[in-house]
mmCIF file of C-alpha atoms and ligand atoms in Angstrom:
data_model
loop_
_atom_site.group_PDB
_atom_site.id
_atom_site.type_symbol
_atom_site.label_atom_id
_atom_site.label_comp_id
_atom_site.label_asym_id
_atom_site.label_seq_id
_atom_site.Cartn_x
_atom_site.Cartn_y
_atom_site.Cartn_z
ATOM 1 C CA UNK P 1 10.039 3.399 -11.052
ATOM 2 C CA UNK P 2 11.081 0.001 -13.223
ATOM 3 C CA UNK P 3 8.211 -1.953 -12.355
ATOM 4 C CA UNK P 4 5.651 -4.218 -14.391
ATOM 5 C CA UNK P 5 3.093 -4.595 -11.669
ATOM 6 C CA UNK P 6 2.287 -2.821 -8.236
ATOM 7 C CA UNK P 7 1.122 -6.170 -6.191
ATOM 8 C CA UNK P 8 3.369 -5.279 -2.549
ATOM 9 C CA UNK P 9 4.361 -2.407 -0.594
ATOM 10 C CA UNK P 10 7.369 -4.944 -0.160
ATOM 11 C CA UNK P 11 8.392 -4.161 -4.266
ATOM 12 C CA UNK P 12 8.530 0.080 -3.409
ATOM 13 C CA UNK P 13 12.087 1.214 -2.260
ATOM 14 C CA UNK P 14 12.327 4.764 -0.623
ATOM 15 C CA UNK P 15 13.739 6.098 -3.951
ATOM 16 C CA UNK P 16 10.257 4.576 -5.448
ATOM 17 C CA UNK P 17 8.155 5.854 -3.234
ATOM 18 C CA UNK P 18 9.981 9.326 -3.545
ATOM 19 C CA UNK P 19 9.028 9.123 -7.354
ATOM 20 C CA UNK P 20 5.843 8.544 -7.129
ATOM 21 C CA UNK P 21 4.768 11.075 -4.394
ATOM 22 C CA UNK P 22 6.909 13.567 -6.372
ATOM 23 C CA UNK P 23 4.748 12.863 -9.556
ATOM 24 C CA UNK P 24 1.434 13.102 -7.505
ATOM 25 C CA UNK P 25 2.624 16.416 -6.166
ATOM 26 C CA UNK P 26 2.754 17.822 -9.784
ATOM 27 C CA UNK P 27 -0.110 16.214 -10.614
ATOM 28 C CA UNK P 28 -2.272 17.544 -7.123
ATOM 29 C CA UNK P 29 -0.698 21.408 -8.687
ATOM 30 C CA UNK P 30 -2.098 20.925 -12.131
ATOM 31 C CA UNK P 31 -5.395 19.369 -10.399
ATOM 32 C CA UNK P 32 -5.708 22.431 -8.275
ATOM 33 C CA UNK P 33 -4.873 24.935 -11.599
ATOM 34 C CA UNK P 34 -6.987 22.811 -14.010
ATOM 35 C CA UNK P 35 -3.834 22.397 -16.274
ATOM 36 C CA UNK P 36 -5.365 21.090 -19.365
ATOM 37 C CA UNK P 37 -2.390 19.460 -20.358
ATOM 38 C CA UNK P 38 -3.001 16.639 -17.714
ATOM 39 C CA UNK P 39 -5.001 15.078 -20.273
ATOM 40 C CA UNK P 40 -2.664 14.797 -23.019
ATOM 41 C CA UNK P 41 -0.717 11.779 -20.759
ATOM 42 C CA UNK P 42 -2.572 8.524 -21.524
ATOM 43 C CA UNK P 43 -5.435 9.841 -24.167
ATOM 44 C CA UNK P 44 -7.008 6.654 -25.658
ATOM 45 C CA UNK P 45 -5.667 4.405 -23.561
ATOM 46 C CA UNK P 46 -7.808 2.126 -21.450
ATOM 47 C CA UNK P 47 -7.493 0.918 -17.351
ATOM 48 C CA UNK P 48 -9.645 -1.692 -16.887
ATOM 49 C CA UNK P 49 -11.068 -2.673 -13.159
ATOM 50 C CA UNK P 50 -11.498 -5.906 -11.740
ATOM 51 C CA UNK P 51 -13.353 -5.236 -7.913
ATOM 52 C CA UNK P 52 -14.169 -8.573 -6.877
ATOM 53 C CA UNK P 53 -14.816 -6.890 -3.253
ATOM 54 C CA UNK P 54 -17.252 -4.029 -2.439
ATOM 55 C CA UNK P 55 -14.836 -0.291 -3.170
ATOM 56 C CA UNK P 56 -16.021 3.247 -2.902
ATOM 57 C CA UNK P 57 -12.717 4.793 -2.655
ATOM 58 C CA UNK P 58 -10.216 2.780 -4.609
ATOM 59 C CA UNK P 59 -12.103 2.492 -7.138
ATOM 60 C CA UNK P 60 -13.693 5.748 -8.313
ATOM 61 C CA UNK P 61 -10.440 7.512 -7.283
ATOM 62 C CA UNK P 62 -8.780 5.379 -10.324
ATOM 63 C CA UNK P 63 -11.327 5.729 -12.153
ATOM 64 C CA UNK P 64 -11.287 9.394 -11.976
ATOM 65 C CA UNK P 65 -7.137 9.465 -12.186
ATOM 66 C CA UNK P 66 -7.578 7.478 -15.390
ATOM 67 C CA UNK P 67 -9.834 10.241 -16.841
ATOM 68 C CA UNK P 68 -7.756 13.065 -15.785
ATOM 69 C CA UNK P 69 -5.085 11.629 -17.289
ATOM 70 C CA UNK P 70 -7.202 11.635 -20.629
ATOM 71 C CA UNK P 71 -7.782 7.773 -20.776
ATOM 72 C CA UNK P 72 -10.876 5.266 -20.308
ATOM 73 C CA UNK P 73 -12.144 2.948 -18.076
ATOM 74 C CA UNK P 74 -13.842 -0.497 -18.563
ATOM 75 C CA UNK P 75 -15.124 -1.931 -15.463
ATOM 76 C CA UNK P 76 -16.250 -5.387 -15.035
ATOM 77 C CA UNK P 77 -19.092 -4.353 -12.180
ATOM 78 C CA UNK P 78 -19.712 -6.137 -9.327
ATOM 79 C CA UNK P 79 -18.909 -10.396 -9.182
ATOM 80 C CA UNK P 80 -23.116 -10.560 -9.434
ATOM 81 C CA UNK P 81 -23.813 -9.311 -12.896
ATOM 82 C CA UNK P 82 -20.027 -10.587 -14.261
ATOM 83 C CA UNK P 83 -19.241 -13.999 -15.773
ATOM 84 C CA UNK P 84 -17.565 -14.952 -12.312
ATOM 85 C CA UNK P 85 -21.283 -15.378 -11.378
ATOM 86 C CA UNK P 86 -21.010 -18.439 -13.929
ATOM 87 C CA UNK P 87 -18.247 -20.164 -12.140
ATOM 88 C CA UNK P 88 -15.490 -18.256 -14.618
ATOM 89 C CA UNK P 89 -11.656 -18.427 -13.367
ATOM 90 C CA UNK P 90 -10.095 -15.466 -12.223
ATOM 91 C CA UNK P 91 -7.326 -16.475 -13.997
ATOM 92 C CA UNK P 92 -9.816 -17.152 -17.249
ATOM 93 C CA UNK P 93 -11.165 -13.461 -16.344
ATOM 94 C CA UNK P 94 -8.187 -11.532 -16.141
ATOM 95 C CA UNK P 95 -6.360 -13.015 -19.617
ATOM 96 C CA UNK P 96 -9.744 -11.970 -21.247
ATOM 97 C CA UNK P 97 -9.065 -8.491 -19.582
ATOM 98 C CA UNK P 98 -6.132 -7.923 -20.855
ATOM 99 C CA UNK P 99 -7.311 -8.062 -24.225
ATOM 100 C CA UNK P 100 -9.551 -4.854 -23.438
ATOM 101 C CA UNK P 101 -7.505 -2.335 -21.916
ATOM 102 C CA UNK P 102 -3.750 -1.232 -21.003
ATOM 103 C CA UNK P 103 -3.393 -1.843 -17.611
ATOM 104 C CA UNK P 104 -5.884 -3.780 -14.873
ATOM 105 C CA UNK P 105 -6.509 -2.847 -11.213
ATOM 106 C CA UNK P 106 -7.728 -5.970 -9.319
ATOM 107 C CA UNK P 107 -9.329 -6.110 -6.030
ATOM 108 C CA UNK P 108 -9.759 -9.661 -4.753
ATOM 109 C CA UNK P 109 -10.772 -11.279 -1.849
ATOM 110 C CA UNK P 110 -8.065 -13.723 -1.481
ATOM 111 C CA UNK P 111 -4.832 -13.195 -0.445
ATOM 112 C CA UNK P 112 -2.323 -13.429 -3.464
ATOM 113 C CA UNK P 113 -4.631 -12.824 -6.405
ATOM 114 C CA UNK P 114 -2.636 -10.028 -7.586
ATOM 115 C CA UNK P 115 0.132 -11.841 -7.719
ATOM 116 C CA UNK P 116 -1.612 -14.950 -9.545
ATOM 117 C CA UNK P 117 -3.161 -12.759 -11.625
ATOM 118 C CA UNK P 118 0.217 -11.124 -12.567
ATOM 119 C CA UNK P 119 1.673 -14.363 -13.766
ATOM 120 C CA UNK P 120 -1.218 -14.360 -16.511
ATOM 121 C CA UNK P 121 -1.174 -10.738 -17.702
ATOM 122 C CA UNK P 122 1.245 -8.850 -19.741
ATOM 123 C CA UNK P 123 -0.415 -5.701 -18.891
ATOM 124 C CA UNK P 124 0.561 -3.733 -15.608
ATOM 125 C CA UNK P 125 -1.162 -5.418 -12.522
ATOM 126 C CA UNK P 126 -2.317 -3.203 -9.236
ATOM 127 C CA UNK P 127 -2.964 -5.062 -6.418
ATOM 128 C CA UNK P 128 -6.252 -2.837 -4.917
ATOM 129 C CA UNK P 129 -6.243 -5.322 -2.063
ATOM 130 C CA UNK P 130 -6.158 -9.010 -1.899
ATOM 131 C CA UNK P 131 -7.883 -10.004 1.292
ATOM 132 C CA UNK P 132 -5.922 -9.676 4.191
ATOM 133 C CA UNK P 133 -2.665 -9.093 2.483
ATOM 134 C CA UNK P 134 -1.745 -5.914 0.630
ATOM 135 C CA UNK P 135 -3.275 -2.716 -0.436
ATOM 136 C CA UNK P 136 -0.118 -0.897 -1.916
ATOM 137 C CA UNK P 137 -1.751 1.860 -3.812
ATOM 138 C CA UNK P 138 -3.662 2.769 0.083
ATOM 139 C CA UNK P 139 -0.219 3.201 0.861
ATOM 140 C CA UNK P 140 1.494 5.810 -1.866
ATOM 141 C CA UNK P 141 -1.635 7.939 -0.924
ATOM 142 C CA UNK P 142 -1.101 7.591 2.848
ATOM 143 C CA UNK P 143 2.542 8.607 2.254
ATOM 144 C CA UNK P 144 1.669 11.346 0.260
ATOM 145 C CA UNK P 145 -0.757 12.677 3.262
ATOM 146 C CA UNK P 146 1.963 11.817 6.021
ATOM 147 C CA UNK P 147 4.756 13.677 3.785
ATOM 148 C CA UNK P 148 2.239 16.608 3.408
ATOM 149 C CA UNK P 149 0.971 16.803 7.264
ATOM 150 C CA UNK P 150 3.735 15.295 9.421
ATOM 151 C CA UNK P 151 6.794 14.691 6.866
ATOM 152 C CA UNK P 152 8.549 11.535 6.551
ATOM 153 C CA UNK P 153 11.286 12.082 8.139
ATOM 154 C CA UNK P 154 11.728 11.693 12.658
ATOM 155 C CA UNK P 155 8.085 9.859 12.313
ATOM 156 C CA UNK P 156 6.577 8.433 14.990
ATOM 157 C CA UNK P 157 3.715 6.646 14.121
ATOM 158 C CA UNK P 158 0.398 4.951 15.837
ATOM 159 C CA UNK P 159 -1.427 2.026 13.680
ATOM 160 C CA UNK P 160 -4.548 1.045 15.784
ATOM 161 C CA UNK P 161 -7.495 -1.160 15.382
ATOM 162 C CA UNK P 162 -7.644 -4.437 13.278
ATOM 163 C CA UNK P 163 -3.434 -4.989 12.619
ATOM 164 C CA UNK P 164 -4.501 -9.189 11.751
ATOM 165 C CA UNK P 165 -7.078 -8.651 8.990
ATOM 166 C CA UNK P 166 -6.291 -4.914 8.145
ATOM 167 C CA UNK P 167 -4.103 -5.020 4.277
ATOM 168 C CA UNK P 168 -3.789 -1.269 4.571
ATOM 169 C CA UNK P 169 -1.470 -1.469 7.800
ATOM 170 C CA UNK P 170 0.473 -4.547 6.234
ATOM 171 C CA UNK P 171 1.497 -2.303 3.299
ATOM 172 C CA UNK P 172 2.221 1.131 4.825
ATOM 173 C CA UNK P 173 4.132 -0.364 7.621
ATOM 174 C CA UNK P 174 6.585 -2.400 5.288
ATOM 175 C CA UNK P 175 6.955 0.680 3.741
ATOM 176 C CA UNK P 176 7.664 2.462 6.339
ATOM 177 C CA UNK P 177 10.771 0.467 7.013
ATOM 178 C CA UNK P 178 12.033 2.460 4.193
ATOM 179 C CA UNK P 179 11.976 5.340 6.171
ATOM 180 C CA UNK P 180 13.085 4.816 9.490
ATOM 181 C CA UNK P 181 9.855 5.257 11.369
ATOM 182 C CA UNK P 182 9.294 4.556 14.735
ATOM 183 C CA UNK P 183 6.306 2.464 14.691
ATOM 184 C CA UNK P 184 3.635 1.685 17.721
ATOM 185 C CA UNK P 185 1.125 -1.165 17.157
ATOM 186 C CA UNK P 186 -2.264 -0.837 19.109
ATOM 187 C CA UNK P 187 -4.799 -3.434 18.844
ATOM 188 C CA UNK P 188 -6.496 -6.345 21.369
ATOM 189 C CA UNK P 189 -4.626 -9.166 21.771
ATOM 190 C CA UNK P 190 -6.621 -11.159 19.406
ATOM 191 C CA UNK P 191 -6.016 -8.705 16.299
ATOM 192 C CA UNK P 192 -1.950 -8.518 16.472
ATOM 193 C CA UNK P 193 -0.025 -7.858 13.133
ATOM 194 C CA UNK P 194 -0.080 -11.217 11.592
ATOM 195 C CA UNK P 195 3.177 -13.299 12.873
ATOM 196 C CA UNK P 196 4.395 -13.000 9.014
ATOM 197 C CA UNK P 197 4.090 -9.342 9.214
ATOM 198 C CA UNK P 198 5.964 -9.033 12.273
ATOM 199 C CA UNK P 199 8.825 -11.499 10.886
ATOM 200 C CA UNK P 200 8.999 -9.307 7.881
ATOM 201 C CA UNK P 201 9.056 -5.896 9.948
ATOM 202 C CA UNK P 202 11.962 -7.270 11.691
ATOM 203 C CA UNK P 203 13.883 -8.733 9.367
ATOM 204 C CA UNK P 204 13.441 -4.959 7.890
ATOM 205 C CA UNK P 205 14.678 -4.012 10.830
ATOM 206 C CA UNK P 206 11.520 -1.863 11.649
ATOM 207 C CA UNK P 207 11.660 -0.112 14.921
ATOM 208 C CA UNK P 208 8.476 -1.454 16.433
ATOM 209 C CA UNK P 209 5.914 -1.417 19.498
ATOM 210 C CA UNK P 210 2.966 -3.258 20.742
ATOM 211 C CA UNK P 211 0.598 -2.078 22.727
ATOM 212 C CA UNK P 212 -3.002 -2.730 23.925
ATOM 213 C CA UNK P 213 -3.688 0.388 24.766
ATOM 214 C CA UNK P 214 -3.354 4.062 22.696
ATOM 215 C CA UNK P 215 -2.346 5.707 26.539
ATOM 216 C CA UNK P 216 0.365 5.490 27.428
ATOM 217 C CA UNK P 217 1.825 6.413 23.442
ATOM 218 C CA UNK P 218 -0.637 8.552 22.164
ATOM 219 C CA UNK P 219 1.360 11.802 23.539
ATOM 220 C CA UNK P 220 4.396 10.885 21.344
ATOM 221 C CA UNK P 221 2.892 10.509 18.297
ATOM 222 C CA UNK P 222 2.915 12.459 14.931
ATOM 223 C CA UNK P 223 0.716 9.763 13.389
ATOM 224 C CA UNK P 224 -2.455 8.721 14.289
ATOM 225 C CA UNK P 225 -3.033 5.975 11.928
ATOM 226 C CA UNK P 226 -6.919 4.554 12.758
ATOM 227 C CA UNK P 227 -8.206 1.251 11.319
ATOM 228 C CA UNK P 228 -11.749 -0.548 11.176
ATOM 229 C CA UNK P 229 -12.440 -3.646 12.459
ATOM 230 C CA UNK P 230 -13.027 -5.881 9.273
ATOM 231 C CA UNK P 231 -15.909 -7.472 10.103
ATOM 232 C CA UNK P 232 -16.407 -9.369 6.626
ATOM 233 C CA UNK P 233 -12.799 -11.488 7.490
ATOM 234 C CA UNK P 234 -13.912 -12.613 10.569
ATOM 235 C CA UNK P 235 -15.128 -16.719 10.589
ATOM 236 C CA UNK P 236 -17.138 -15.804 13.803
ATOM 237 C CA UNK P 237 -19.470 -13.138 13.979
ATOM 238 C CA UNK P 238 -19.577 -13.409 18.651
ATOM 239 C CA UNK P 239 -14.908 -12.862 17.840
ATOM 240 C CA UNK P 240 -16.373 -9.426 15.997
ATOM 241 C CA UNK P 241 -18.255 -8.255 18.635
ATOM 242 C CA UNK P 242 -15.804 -9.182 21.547
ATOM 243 C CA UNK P 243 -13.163 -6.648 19.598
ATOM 244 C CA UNK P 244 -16.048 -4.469 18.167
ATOM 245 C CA UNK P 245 -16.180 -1.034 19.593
ATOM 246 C CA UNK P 246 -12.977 -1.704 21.670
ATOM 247 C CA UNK P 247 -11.037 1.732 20.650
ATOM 248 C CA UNK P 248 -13.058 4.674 19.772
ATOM 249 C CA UNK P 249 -11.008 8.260 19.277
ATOM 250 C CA UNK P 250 -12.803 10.940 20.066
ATOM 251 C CA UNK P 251 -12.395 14.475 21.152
ATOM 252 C CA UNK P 252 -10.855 13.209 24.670
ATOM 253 C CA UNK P 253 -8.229 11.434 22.949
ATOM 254 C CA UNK P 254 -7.282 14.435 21.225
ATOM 255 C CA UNK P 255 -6.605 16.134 24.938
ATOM 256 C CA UNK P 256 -3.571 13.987 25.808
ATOM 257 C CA UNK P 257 -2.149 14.107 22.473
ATOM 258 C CA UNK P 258 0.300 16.652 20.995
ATOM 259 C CA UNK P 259 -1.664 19.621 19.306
ATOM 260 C CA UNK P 260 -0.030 18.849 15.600
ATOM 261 C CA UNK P 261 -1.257 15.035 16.208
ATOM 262 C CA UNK P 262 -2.512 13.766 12.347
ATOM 263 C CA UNK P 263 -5.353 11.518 12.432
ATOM 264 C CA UNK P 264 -6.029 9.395 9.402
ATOM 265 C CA UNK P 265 -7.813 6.397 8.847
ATOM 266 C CA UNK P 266 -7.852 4.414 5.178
ATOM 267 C CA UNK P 267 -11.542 4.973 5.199
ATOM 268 C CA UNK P 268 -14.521 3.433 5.122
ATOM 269 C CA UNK P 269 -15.239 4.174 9.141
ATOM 270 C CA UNK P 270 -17.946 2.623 11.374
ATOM 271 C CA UNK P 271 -17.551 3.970 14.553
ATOM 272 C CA UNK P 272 -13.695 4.282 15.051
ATOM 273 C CA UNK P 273 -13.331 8.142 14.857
ATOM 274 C CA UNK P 274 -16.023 9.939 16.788
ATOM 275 C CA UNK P 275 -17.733 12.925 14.072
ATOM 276 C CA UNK P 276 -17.038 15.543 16.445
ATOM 277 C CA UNK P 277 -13.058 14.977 15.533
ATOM 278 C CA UNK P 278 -14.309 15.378 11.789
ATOM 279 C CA UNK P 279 -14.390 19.300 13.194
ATOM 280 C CA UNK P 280 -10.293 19.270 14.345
ATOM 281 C CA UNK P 281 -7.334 20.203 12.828
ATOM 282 C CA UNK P 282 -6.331 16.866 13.322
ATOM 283 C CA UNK P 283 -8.650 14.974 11.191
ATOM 284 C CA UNK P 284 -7.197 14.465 7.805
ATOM 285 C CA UNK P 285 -8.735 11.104 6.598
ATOM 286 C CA UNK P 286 -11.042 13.372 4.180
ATOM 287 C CA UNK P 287 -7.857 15.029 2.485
ATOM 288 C CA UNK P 288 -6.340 11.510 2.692
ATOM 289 C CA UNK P 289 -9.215 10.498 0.518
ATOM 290 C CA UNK P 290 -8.791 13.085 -2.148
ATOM 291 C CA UNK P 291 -4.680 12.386 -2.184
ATOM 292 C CA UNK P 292 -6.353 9.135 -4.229
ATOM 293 C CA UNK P 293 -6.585 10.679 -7.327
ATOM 294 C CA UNK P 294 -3.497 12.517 -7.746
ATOM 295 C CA UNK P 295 -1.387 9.982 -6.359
ATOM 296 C CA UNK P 296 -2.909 7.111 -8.165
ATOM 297 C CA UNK P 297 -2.605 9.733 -11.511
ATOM 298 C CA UNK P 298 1.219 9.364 -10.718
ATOM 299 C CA UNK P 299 1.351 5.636 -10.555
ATOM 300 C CA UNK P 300 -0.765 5.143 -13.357
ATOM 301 C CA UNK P 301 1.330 7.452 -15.357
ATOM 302 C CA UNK P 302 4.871 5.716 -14.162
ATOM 303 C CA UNK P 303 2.968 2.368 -14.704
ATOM 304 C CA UNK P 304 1.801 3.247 -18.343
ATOM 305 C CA UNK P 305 4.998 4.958 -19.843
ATOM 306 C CA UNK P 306 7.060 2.471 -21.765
ATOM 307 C CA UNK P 307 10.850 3.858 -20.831
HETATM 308 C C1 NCD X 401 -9.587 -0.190 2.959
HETATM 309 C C2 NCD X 401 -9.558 -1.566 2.303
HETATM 310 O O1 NCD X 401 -10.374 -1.851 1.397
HETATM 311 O O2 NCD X 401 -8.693 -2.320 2.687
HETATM 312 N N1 NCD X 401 -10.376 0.725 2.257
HETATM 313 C C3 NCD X 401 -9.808 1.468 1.260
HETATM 314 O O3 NCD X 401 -9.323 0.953 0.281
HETATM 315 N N2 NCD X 401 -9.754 2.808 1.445
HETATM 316 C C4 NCD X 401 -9.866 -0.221 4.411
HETATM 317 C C5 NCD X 401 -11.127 -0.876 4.905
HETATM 318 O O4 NCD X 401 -11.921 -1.411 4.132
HETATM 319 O O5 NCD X 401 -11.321 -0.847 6.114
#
C-alpha cells in the first residue's frame, strides 16, 4: 500500500484492501501461535493517539497492535485533562504531536479533521473517525470479518440503523464498491445515507437498495451489517427518540433469514441486537472486535515501513 495517511475508505483500492487483510491474516496466525518475532517489527518506535471523542474499541485495539508489534504508545487522554481544555488548536496539537511519536491516530468530532490534520503532519495520519464522515480503519477490520465469515466475493449485504450520522457505514460501503457487492440500505426515512454518500456510491457505480424495512431483504442476505443510532449527532434529543428503538434484531429475525446469515455490528450496542442472538452462530460482532488488533497490526506495519 503507497500511502502517507489512512483518512478515507475512498483512498483503499481492492488491491489495497487485499494487502492489508492479507497482512492481518499473518499477523491473526502469529497472534494465535504467540510468534515472538511479531515484536521485532516497529521496536522503539512510538504511535501516538489523539481521541478527541469517547473510544473503547479503536483505541485500545491500536494501542494493543502497537505493542504487539514491539512499539509504544503516547496518548494524549481525554480533551478534559489535555491542553485542548485551554482553547489549544487542533492544528497547534497535532504539529506538537508529531514531534513525539512516528505515526498519530486521530479521532475527532468534526468531519474532516483527519484530513486538516494531515496537511500539518509529516507523520502517517489515521482517520479513527471524524464525526459523521469516515472511520476507515472500522472498515479493514469489517472486511477482514466479512472475508473470514461470508467472503468477499457474490456479497449481498444489509447496512441497517443510523446510514445519516453512522461514519462506519460511509466507509465500508465505498469500499465495498471495490468489490462488487450488492448493497441494501435499511433505515427510517429520516436517517438515509447522506445525499453525498449516495452521489458517491453511484458515481462508483455501487449496486444499491433502500429500504425501510429489513423484511422483505433480510432472506437474501449474507451480511447483516447492524448500526446504533448516534444519539450524540443528533441537534434534537425528541428526532432521537422518534428513530430510537425503531429496528431491534432479535432471535425472530434470525427465523426468516438464511441459516449462514453473519450479523455484525461496529460496536458499541444499545439495544440494536437483542443478547439472546449473542448465543447464535450468527453473531460475530465479538470476533469482529478482536479482528481490531490484527488488522490494525497490518496497517500500522504497511503505514510505518519506509519502502
Ligand atoms: C463506531 C464509531 O465510533 O463510529 N465505533 C467503533 O469505532 N467501533 C460506531 C459507533 O460508535 O456506533
Amino acid at each position: 500500500m503507497r500511502q502517507d495517511h489512512l483518512i478515507s475508505a475512498r483512498q483503499l483500492s481492492r488491491a489495497d484492501v487485499e494487502t492489508v487483510l492479507d497482512r492481518a491474516a499473518e499477523f491473526d496466525a502469529g497472534l494465535d501461535s504467540g510468534d515472538p518475532t511479531l515484536r521485532e517489527h516497529h521496536p522503539g518506535e512510538v504511535l501516538a493517539l489523539a481521541f478527541f471523542e469517547p473510544s473503547t474499541r479503536t483505541k485500545m485495539s491500536f494501542d494493543a497492535a502497537m505493542k504487539r508489534l514491539g512499539g509504544r504508545v503516547v496518548d494524549m487522554g481525554g480533551v478534559d485533562s489535555s491542553s485542548v481544555k485551554k482553547g489549544e488548536s487542533l492544528a497547534d496539537t497535532v504539529r506538537v504531536l508529531e514531534g513525539y511519536a512516528d505515526g498519530l491516530v486521530l479521532r475527532h468530532p468534526r468531519e474532516g479533521a483527519a484530513t486538516m490534520a494531515a496537511e500539518f503532519v509529516d507523520v502517517p495520519v489515521v482517520n479513527a473517525g471524524d464525526g459523521a464522515g469516515q472511520h476507515p480503519s472500522q472498515t479493514l477490520l469489517d472486511l477482514y470479518t466479512i472475508r473470514e465469515n461470508a467472503g468477499l466475493d457474490d456479497l449481498t449485504i444489509g447496512i441497517i440503523g443510523d446510514l445519516k450520522y453512522g461514519r462506519t457505514v460511509h466507509s465500508l460501503a465505498t469500499a465495498l464498491t471495490e468489490f462488487d457487492a450488492r448493497m441494501h440500505f435499511v433505515s427510517p426515512e429520516s436517517l438515509r445515507l447522506p445525499r453525498s454518500v449516495r452521489f458517491d456510491l453511484h458515481e462508483a457505480g455501487a449496486q444499491l437498495r433502500e429500504h425501510t424495512d429489513l423484511d422483505p431483504v433480510l432472506s437474501g442476505l449474507d451480511v447483516l451489517y447492524v448500526t446504533r443510532i448516534q444519539r450524540e449527532r443528533f441537534p434534537d434529543e425528541d428526532e432521537y427518540r422518534k428513530v430510537a428503538g425503531q429496528f431491534r434484531v432479535d432471535v425472530d429475525t434470525l427465523d426468516a433469514a438464511a441459516d449462514d446469515l453473519t450479523v455484525m455490528h461496529p460496536l458499541p450496542r444499545v439495544d440494536e441486537i437483542a443478547p439472546e442472538v449473542d448465543e447464535t452462530e450468527n453473531a460475530t460482532y465479538f470476533e469482529q472486535a478482536q479482528n481490531g488488533v490484527p488488522v490494525r497490526m497490518a496497517l500500522l506495519d504497511l503505514l510505518l515501513t519506509d519502502e
